[in-house]
């Protein structure tokens, strides 16, 4: 069997790759376990990178909070903390990589029409079986065999108003209630003090 | 000068640490550069870990999208993709680590009253100078010197309704418009097709 390799993009904007075993090892270190979604995610990022238009800097979108953000963070320079990866909570299993300046790029998604021939993947993806009922070994084997064959892709262009990223010129002030610094816009209270605080009374 | 070390929590729930130099190297690899916020973030996670209550599994909150999520992802088992790290867009420079089951934990935040004696940190934190006007070397030196001395912490307890995490029993169906799978609730259309799609017309 031909050795499977997973492309990755470095900070120097160079294309490189991991062996599948190395990718799996890094996934376990970073994500804690080889989640099926991260294995598929590796193939998805690989497919996107293979088809990326020429460009200088790339941003990424994950259309789900689950698993896929970590595949992007492991295989590209885009992380949540450096703001090159945006996580949109659409619950669609899809990623996009696009040129920061033009918005042109590639979207890769799990294609429902291609999943039928992989019953254990279908069971997992559509939650037709509980985690206990799933056969993890078989699932992983089917994902390895299917690879990017589960996915389709299309060219995308991000809406211009969503490009640009950083809000320059924002003003920082201390919140009138909690006293901590935040990006002040319309209210003298920070978003947490306006009602989003996750902390209960001690 | 005593060697500075940065605590980290492993997947085996063991406390370990990096030398400051190793932490900085890993930050550059993961985040792309030594952003000042990630250097402070290292000290913040360190302080939180030092004061963590006993517990089996910990979740994390970052109260900003900027920089801090990466400090948490580098130093703890909590990542965005494994859902142990939640990013709340409050623009407050604060993190919390808490026991998944009880919600008890520690919140660490930059304390405005403690920043006064570090002028270059204040210039950066409150955006009193543009990035060009800032003295990056001086800023980094002041952060290294200040360390967790910039921060305060308090015990927190996460609201019980926010604990638990994964929505079990959610149903997956194909969206009636785009045809892709999503977690179906009230609408037969996925959130992207209901109006959040970031993609323009090709």
Short mmCIF file of C-alpha atoms in Angstrom, two decimals:
data_model
loop_
_atom_site.label_atom_id
_atom_site.label_comp_id
_atom_site.label_asym_id
_atom_site.label_seq_id
_atom_site.Cartn_x
_atom_site.Cartn_y
_atom_site.Cartn_z
CA UNK A 1 0.00 0.00 0.00
CA UNK A 2 1.29 3.42 -0.91
CA UNK A 3 2.30 5.53 2.05
CA UNK A 4 -0.39 8.04 2.94
CA UNK A 5 0.89 11.55 3.59
CA UNK A 6 -0.99 14.56 4.90
CA UNK A 7 -0.04 17.95 3.50
CA UNK A 8 0.60 20.83 5.84
CA UNK A 9 1.29 24.51 5.30
CA UNK A 10 4.11 26.09 7.32
CA UNK A 11 4.36 29.64 8.66
CA UNK A 12 6.80 30.34 5.86
CA UNK A 13 3.94 29.53 3.48
CA UNK A 14 5.77 26.39 2.35
CA UNK A 15 3.97 23.16 1.57
CA UNK A 16 5.24 20.22 3.61
CA UNK A 17 3.68 16.95 4.76
CA UNK A 18 3.44 14.47 7.62
CA UNK A 19 3.28 10.72 7.29
CA UNK A 20 -0.15 9.52 8.41
CA UNK A 21 1.47 7.96 11.49
CA UNK A 22 3.13 11.24 12.42
CA UNK A 23 -0.13 13.11 11.92
CA UNK A 24 -1.94 10.63 14.16
CA UNK A 25 0.75 11.00 16.83
CA UNK A 26 0.47 14.80 16.78
CA UNK A 27 -3.33 14.58 16.89
CA UNK A 28 -3.12 12.41 20.01
CA UNK A 29 -0.69 14.85 21.64
CA UNK A 30 -2.74 17.94 20.83
CA UNK A 31 -6.34 16.73 20.81
CA UNK A 32 -5.98 13.95 23.39
CA UNK A 33 -7.15 11.05 21.27
CA UNK A 34 -7.55 10.01 17.65
CA UNK A 35 -11.08 11.26 17.20
CA UNK A 36 -12.56 10.03 13.88
CA UNK A 37 -13.35 13.64 12.98
CA UNK A 38 -9.70 14.59 13.23
CA UNK A 39 -8.64 11.73 10.98
CA UNK A 40 -11.14 12.84 8.34
CA UNK A 41 -10.10 16.42 9.10
CA UNK A 42 -6.53 15.58 8.12
CA UNK A 43 -7.66 14.35 4.72
CA UNK A 44 -9.88 17.42 4.32
CA UNK A 45 -7.08 19.90 5.04
CA UNK A 46 -4.83 17.88 2.75
CA UNK A 47 -7.33 18.14 -0.10
CA UNK A 48 -7.81 21.87 0.47
CA UNK A 49 -4.05 22.51 0.51
CA UNK A 50 -3.58 20.45 -2.65
CA UNK A 51 -6.01 22.71 -4.47
CA UNK A 52 -5.19 26.03 -2.91
CA UNK A 53 -4.82 28.93 -5.32
CA UNK A 54 -1.49 30.73 -5.27
CA UNK A 55 -1.40 33.33 -2.55
CA UNK A 56 0.73 34.88 0.11
CA UNK A 57 -1.28 34.45 3.30
CA UNK A 58 -4.20 32.19 3.99
CA UNK A 59 -7.00 32.31 6.52
CA UNK A 60 -9.20 29.39 7.47
CA UNK A 61 -12.79 28.79 8.45
CA UNK A 62 -14.09 25.76 10.29
CA UNK A 63 -17.86 25.44 9.96
CA UNK A 64 -18.11 23.37 13.11
CA UNK A 65 -16.71 23.68 16.61
CA UNK A 66 -16.15 19.94 16.76
CA UNK A 67 -12.81 18.37 15.88
CA UNK A 68 -12.10 20.21 12.62
CA UNK A 69 -10.61 23.34 14.26
CA UNK A 70 -7.84 21.14 15.65
CA UNK A 71 -7.03 19.60 12.25
CA UNK A 72 -6.63 23.12 10.87
CA UNK A 73 -4.55 24.25 13.84
CA UNK A 74 -2.24 21.25 13.51
CA UNK A 75 -1.76 21.41 9.74
CA UNK A 76 -1.77 25.12 8.94
CA UNK A 77 -0.46 28.35 10.47
CA UNK A 78 -4.06 29.28 11.30
CA UNK A 79 -4.97 29.09 15.00
CA UNK A 80 -7.88 30.44 17.01
CA UNK A 81 -5.55 32.67 19.05
CA UNK A 82 -3.84 34.27 16.05
CA UNK A 83 -7.27 34.88 14.48
CA UNK A 84 -6.34 33.26 11.17
CA UNK A 85 -8.82 30.48 11.97
CA UNK A 86 -12.42 31.47 12.46
CA UNK A 87 -14.85 28.96 13.91
CA UNK A 88 -18.42 29.37 12.67
CA UNK A 89 -20.95 27.35 14.59
CA UNK A 90 -22.89 25.96 11.60
CA UNK A 91 -22.47 22.31 12.63
CA UNK A 92 -21.50 21.58 9.02
CA UNK A 93 -18.44 19.38 8.69
CA UNK A 94 -16.56 21.67 6.34
CA UNK A 95 -13.44 23.79 6.20
CA UNK A 96 -12.32 26.59 3.95
CA UNK A 97 -8.88 27.95 3.26
CA UNK A 98 -8.67 31.23 1.41
CA UNK A 99 -6.31 34.01 0.48
CA UNK A 100 -6.54 36.72 3.13
CA UNK A 101 -6.49 39.55 0.61
CA UNK A 102 -8.65 38.27 -2.26
CA UNK A 103 -10.93 35.93 -0.31
CA UNK A 104 -10.44 33.26 -2.98
CA UNK A 105 -10.00 29.72 -1.84
CA UNK A 106 -11.27 26.20 -1.47
CA UNK A 107 -14.06 24.76 0.63
CA UNK A 108 -13.94 21.05 1.45
CA UNK A 109 -16.94 19.28 2.94
CA UNK A 110 -18.19 15.79 3.70
CA UNK A 111 -20.40 14.86 0.80
CA UNK A 112 -23.54 12.94 1.88
CA UNK A 113 -23.69 11.25 -1.53
CA UNK A 114 -20.23 9.76 -1.02
CA UNK A 115 -20.74 8.40 2.47
CA UNK A 116 -23.16 5.61 1.54
CA UNK A 117 -20.46 3.08 0.69
CA UNK A 118 -18.87 3.38 4.13
CA UNK A 119 -21.51 2.06 6.56
CA UNK A 120 -19.51 2.55 9.76
CA UNK A 121 -18.62 6.11 8.76
CA UNK A 122 -22.29 6.74 8.07
CA UNK A 123 -23.27 5.30 11.45
CA UNK A 124 -20.84 7.63 13.16
CA UNK A 125 -21.43 10.73 11.06
CA UNK A 126 -25.22 10.61 11.27
CA UNK A 127 -25.15 9.32 14.86
CA UNK A 128 -27.15 6.25 13.81
CA UNK A 129 -25.31 4.28 16.47
CA UNK A 130 -24.30 5.40 19.95
CA UNK A 131 -20.61 5.72 20.64
CA UNK A 132 -20.72 2.41 22.51
CA UNK A 133 -22.37 0.61 19.61
CA UNK A 134 -19.86 1.93 17.08
CA UNK A 135 -16.90 -0.19 16.05
CA UNK A 136 -14.05 2.29 16.51
CA UNK A 137 -11.44 0.10 14.80
CA UNK A 138 -13.64 -0.48 11.76
CA UNK A 139 -14.55 3.22 11.66
CA UNK A 140 -10.90 4.30 11.66
CA UNK A 141 -10.06 1.69 8.99
CA UNK A 142 -12.90 2.88 6.76
CA UNK A 143 -11.81 6.51 7.17
CA UNK A 144 -8.22 5.60 6.26
CA UNK A 145 -9.46 3.74 3.20
CA UNK A 146 -11.93 6.41 2.14
CA UNK A 147 -9.60 9.35 2.76
CA UNK A 148 -10.61 12.44 0.86
CA UNK A 149 -12.95 10.22 -1.19
CA UNK A 150 -15.62 11.15 1.35
CA UNK A 151 -15.34 14.79 0.47
CA UNK A 152 -16.22 17.17 -2.26
CA UNK A 153 -14.79 20.62 -2.76
CA UNK A 154 -15.63 23.82 -4.48
CA UNK A 155 -13.96 27.11 -5.12
CA UNK A 156 -15.17 29.87 -2.85
CA UNK A 157 -14.79 33.57 -2.50
CA UNK A 158 -15.32 35.05 0.96
CA UNK A 159 -17.66 38.03 1.11
CA UNK A 160 -15.45 41.13 0.94
CA UNK A 161 -16.94 42.61 4.12
CA UNK A 162 -15.67 39.60 6.06
CA UNK A 163 -12.07 40.06 4.96
CA UNK A 164 -9.62 42.30 6.75
CA UNK A 165 -9.92 40.72 10.15
CA UNK A 166 -8.48 42.84 12.92
CA UNK A 167 -10.56 45.78 14.04
CA UNK A 168 -7.94 48.49 14.05
CA UNK A 169 -8.49 51.63 16.02
CA UNK A 170 -10.64 49.96 18.65
CA UNK A 171 -10.43 51.68 22.02
CA UNK A 172 -9.70 49.85 25.27
CA UNK A 173 -11.24 51.05 28.52
CA UNK A 174 -12.00 49.62 31.94
CA UNK A 175 -15.54 48.33 32.38
CA UNK A 176 -17.57 50.46 34.77
CA UNK A 177 -18.84 47.39 36.59
CA UNK A 178 -16.05 44.78 36.77
CA UNK A 179 -13.20 47.25 36.32
CA UNK A 180 -11.40 45.10 33.76
CA UNK A 181 -10.23 46.29 30.37
CA UNK A 182 -12.28 45.56 27.25
CA UNK A 183 -12.85 46.89 23.72
CA UNK A 184 -15.34 49.65 24.33
CA UNK A 185 -17.97 50.40 21.69
CA UNK A 186 -21.46 51.52 22.66
CA UNK A 187 -21.69 50.57 26.30
CA UNK A 188 -19.49 51.42 29.30
CA UNK A 189 -20.05 47.82 30.44
CA UNK A 190 -18.11 44.89 29.01
CA UNK A 191 -20.04 42.07 27.28
CA UNK A 192 -19.71 39.85 30.37
CA UNK A 193 -21.24 42.49 32.65
CA UNK A 194 -23.99 43.09 30.09
CA UNK A 195 -25.20 39.58 30.75
CA UNK A 196 -22.98 36.85 29.39
CA UNK A 197 -21.01 36.08 32.52
CA UNK A 198 -20.66 32.29 32.94
CA UNK A 199 -19.79 32.54 36.60
CA UNK A 200 -22.31 31.87 39.32
CA UNK A 201 -22.37 33.19 42.84
CA UNK A 202 -19.61 31.65 44.97
CA UNK B 1 18.21 35.12 38.02
CA UNK B 2 16.11 32.14 38.93
CA UNK B 3 14.97 30.08 35.95
CA UNK B 4 11.40 30.87 35.03
CA UNK B 5 9.24 27.83 34.37
CA UNK B 6 5.70 27.67 33.01
CA UNK B 7 3.40 25.00 34.40
CA UNK B 8 1.43 22.80 32.04
CA UNK B 9 -1.23 20.17 32.57
CA UNK B 10 -0.93 16.94 30.58
CA UNK B 11 -3.68 14.71 29.23
CA UNK B 12 -2.90 12.32 32.03
CA UNK B 13 -3.89 15.17 34.39
CA UNK B 14 -0.28 15.44 35.56
CA UNK B 15 1.36 18.75 36.36
CA UNK B 16 4.52 19.34 34.35
CA UNK B 17 6.37 22.47 33.20
CA UNK B 18 8.31 24.04 30.35
CA UNK B 19 11.31 26.31 30.71
CA UNK B 20 10.38 29.80 29.56
CA UNK B 21 12.61 29.33 26.51
CA UNK B 22 10.86 26.10 25.56
CA UNK B 23 7.47 27.72 26.02
CA UNK B 24 8.53 30.61 23.77
CA UNK B 25 9.78 28.17 21.13
CA UNK B 26 6.48 26.25 21.16
CA UNK B 27 4.53 29.51 21.00
CA UNK B 28 6.45 30.55 17.90
CA UNK B 29 5.83 27.15 16.27
CA UNK B 30 2.12 27.11 17.04
CA UNK B 31 1.10 30.76 17.01
CA UNK B 32 3.64 31.99 14.46
CA UNK B 33 5.34 34.63 16.59
CA UNK B 34 5.93 35.56 20.20
CA UNK B 35 2.89 37.76 20.61
CA UNK B 36 3.03 39.70 23.90
CA UNK B 37 -0.41 38.33 24.77
CA UNK B 38 0.87 34.78 24.57
CA UNK B 39 3.80 35.53 26.85
CA UNK B 40 1.43 36.99 29.44
CA UNK B 41 -0.92 34.12 28.68
CA UNK B 42 1.78 31.64 29.71
CA UNK B 43 2.11 33.30 33.09
CA UNK B 44 -1.67 33.40 33.44
CA UNK B 45 -2.15 29.69 32.75
CA UNK B 46 0.77 28.98 35.08
CA UNK B 47 -0.91 30.93 37.89
CA UNK B 48 -4.23 29.22 37.29
CA UNK B 49 -2.64 25.75 37.29
CA UNK B 50 -0.72 26.56 40.48
CA UNK B 51 -3.99 27.30 42.25
CA UNK B 52 -6.25 24.71 40.68
CA UNK B 53 -8.45 22.80 43.07
CA UNK B 54 -8.07 19.03 43.08
CA UNK B 55 -10.12 17.49 40.31
CA UNK B 56 -10.17 14.82 37.68
CA UNK B 57 -10.90 16.69 34.46
CA UNK B 58 -10.68 20.39 33.75
CA UNK B 59 -12.32 22.62 31.19
CA UNK B 60 -11.13 26.06 30.24
CA UNK B 61 -12.65 29.37 29.21
CA UNK B 62 -10.86 32.13 27.39
CA UNK B 63 -12.73 35.43 27.67
CA UNK B 64 -11.13 36.78 24.53
CA UNK B 65 -10.53 35.42 21.03
CA UNK B 66 -7.13 37.07 20.91
CA UNK B 67 -3.97 35.20 21.85
CA UNK B 68 -5.14 33.60 25.11
CA UNK B 69 -6.86 30.60 23.47
CA UNK B 70 -3.45 29.54 22.13
CA UNK B 71 -1.77 29.77 25.55
CA UNK B 72 -4.48 27.46 26.92
CA UNK B 73 -4.18 25.07 23.96
CA UNK B 74 -0.39 24.87 24.34
CA UNK B 75 -0.31 24.41 28.12
CA UNK B 76 -3.40 22.34 28.89
CA UNK B 77 -5.31 19.41 27.35
CA UNK B 78 -8.09 21.86 26.48
CA UNK B 79 -8.41 22.68 22.76
CA UNK B 80 -11.14 24.31 20.72
CA UNK B 81 -11.65 21.13 18.70
CA UNK B 82 -12.02 18.84 21.70
CA UNK B 83 -14.48 21.33 23.23
CA UNK B 84 -12.66 21.49 26.55
CA UNK B 85 -11.75 25.10 25.74
CA UNK B 86 -14.61 27.51 25.21
CA UNK B 87 -13.89 30.92 23.73
CA UNK B 88 -16.26 33.64 24.94
CA UNK B 89 -15.98 36.85 22.98
CA UNK B 90 -15.98 39.27 25.95
CA UNK B 91 -12.70 40.99 24.95
CA UNK B 92 -11.61 40.62 28.58
CA UNK B 93 -8.06 39.33 28.96
CA UNK B 94 -8.93 36.50 31.32
CA UNK B 95 -8.91 32.73 31.50
CA UNK B 96 -10.64 30.25 33.75
CA UNK B 97 -9.81 26.65 34.47
CA UNK B 98 -12.43 24.64 36.29
CA UNK B 99 -13.41 21.13 37.23
CA UNK B 100 -15.76 19.77 34.56
CA UNK B 101 -18.10 18.16 37.05
CA UNK B 102 -18.29 20.68 39.90
CA UNK B 103 -17.60 23.87 37.95
CA UNK B 104 -15.16 24.99 40.65
CA UNK B 105 -11.98 26.60 39.53
CA UNK B 106 -9.78 29.64 39.17
CA UNK B 107 -10.14 32.74 37.05
CA UNK B 108 -7.00 34.73 36.25
CA UNK B 109 -7.20 38.19 34.73
CA UNK B 110 -5.00 41.18 33.97
CA UNK B 111 -5.54 43.57 36.86
CA UNK B 112 -5.69 47.22 35.73
CA UNK B 113 -4.45 48.33 39.15
CA UNK B 114 -1.26 46.32 38.71
CA UNK B 115 -0.37 47.47 35.21
CA UNK B 116 0.56 51.06 36.14
CA UNK B 117 4.14 50.28 37.04
CA UNK B 118 4.84 48.77 33.62
CA UNK B 119 4.48 51.68 31.16
CA UNK B 120 5.24 49.72 27.99
CA UNK B 121 2.78 46.98 28.96
CA UNK B 122 0.19 49.66 29.62
CA UNK B 123 0.87 51.26 26.22
CA UNK B 124 0.36 47.92 24.52
CA UNK B 125 -2.57 46.66 26.61
CA UNK B 126 -4.63 49.86 26.34
CA UNK B 127 -3.47 50.52 22.76
CA UNK B 128 -2.06 53.90 23.83
CA UNK B 129 0.63 53.50 21.18
CA UNK B 130 0.34 52.01 17.72
CA UNK B 131 2.17 48.78 17.08
CA UNK B 132 4.88 50.73 15.23
CA UNK B 133 5.37 53.12 18.12
CA UNK B 134 5.66 50.31 20.66
CA UNK B 135 9.06 49.08 21.75
CA UNK B 136 8.62 45.32 21.33
CA UNK B 137 11.89 44.39 23.09
CA UNK B 138 11.07 46.58 26.09
CA UNK B 139 7.51 45.24 26.14
CA UNK B 140 8.68 41.62 26.19
CA UNK B 141 11.28 42.41 28.88
CA UNK B 142 8.66 44.09 31.05
CA UNK B 143 6.29 41.15 30.66
CA UNK B 144 9.04 38.70 31.61
CA UNK B 145 9.85 40.80 34.65
CA UNK B 146 6.24 41.33 35.67
CA UNK B 147 5.13 37.75 35.06
CA UNK B 148 1.97 36.84 36.94
CA UNK B 149 2.46 40.04 38.97
CA UNK B 150 0.22 41.71 36.39
CA UNK B 151 -2.63 39.42 37.24
CA UNK B 152 -5.13 38.82 39.95
CA UNK B 153 -7.17 35.71 40.43
CA UNK B 154 -10.32 34.60 42.12
CA UNK B 155 -12.11 31.38 42.79
CA UNK B 156 -15.02 30.81 40.47
CA UNK B 157 -17.88 28.38 40.09
CA UNK B 158 -19.34 27.99 36.62
CA UNK B 159 -23.13 28.23 36.41
CA UNK B 160 -24.44 24.67 36.59
CA UNK B 161 -26.47 25.04 33.39
CA UNK B 162 -23.23 25.66 31.48
CA UNK B 163 -21.61 22.43 32.64
CA UNK B 164 -22.03 19.14 30.86
CA UNK B 165 -20.81 20.23 27.47
CA UNK B 166 -21.75 17.83 24.70
CA UNK B 167 -25.31 17.89 23.53
CA UNK B 168 -26.08 14.21 23.52
CA UNK B 169 -28.94 12.88 21.51
CA UNK B 170 -28.76 15.58 18.87
CA UNK B 171 -30.05 14.42 15.50
CA UNK B 172 -28.10 14.83 12.28
CA UNK B 173 -29.91 15.40 9.01
CA UNK B 174 -29.12 16.81 5.59
CA UNK B 175 -30.04 20.46 5.10
CA UNK B 176 -32.91 20.94 2.68
CA UNK B 177 -31.06 23.68 0.86
CA UNK B 178 -27.32 22.87 0.73
CA UNK B 179 -27.78 19.12 1.20
CA UNK B 180 -25.02 18.87 3.80
CA UNK B 181 -25.39 17.23 7.20
CA UNK B 182 -25.98 19.37 10.29
CA UNK B 183 -27.43 19.11 13.81
CA UNK B 184 -31.10 19.60 13.17
CA UNK B 185 -33.25 21.36 15.76
CA UNK B 186 -36.13 23.60 14.74
CA UNK B 187 -35.42 24.31 11.10
CA UNK B 188 -34.85 22.00 8.11
CA UNK B 189 -32.17 24.48 7.00
CA UNK B 190 -28.68 24.55 8.46
CA UNK B 191 -27.46 27.74 10.18
CA UNK B 192 -25.39 28.71 7.12
CA UNK B 193 -28.42 28.47 4.80
CA UNK B 194 -30.49 30.39 7.34
CA UNK B 195 -28.28 33.39 6.66
CA UNK B 196 -24.80 33.08 8.08
CA UNK B 197 -22.99 31.89 4.99
CA UNK B 198 -19.66 33.73 4.62
CA UNK B 199 -19.34 32.86 0.95
CA UNK B 200 -20.17 35.32 -1.80
CA UNK B 201 -21.27 34.60 -5.32
CA UNK B 202 -18.43 33.16 -7.40
#
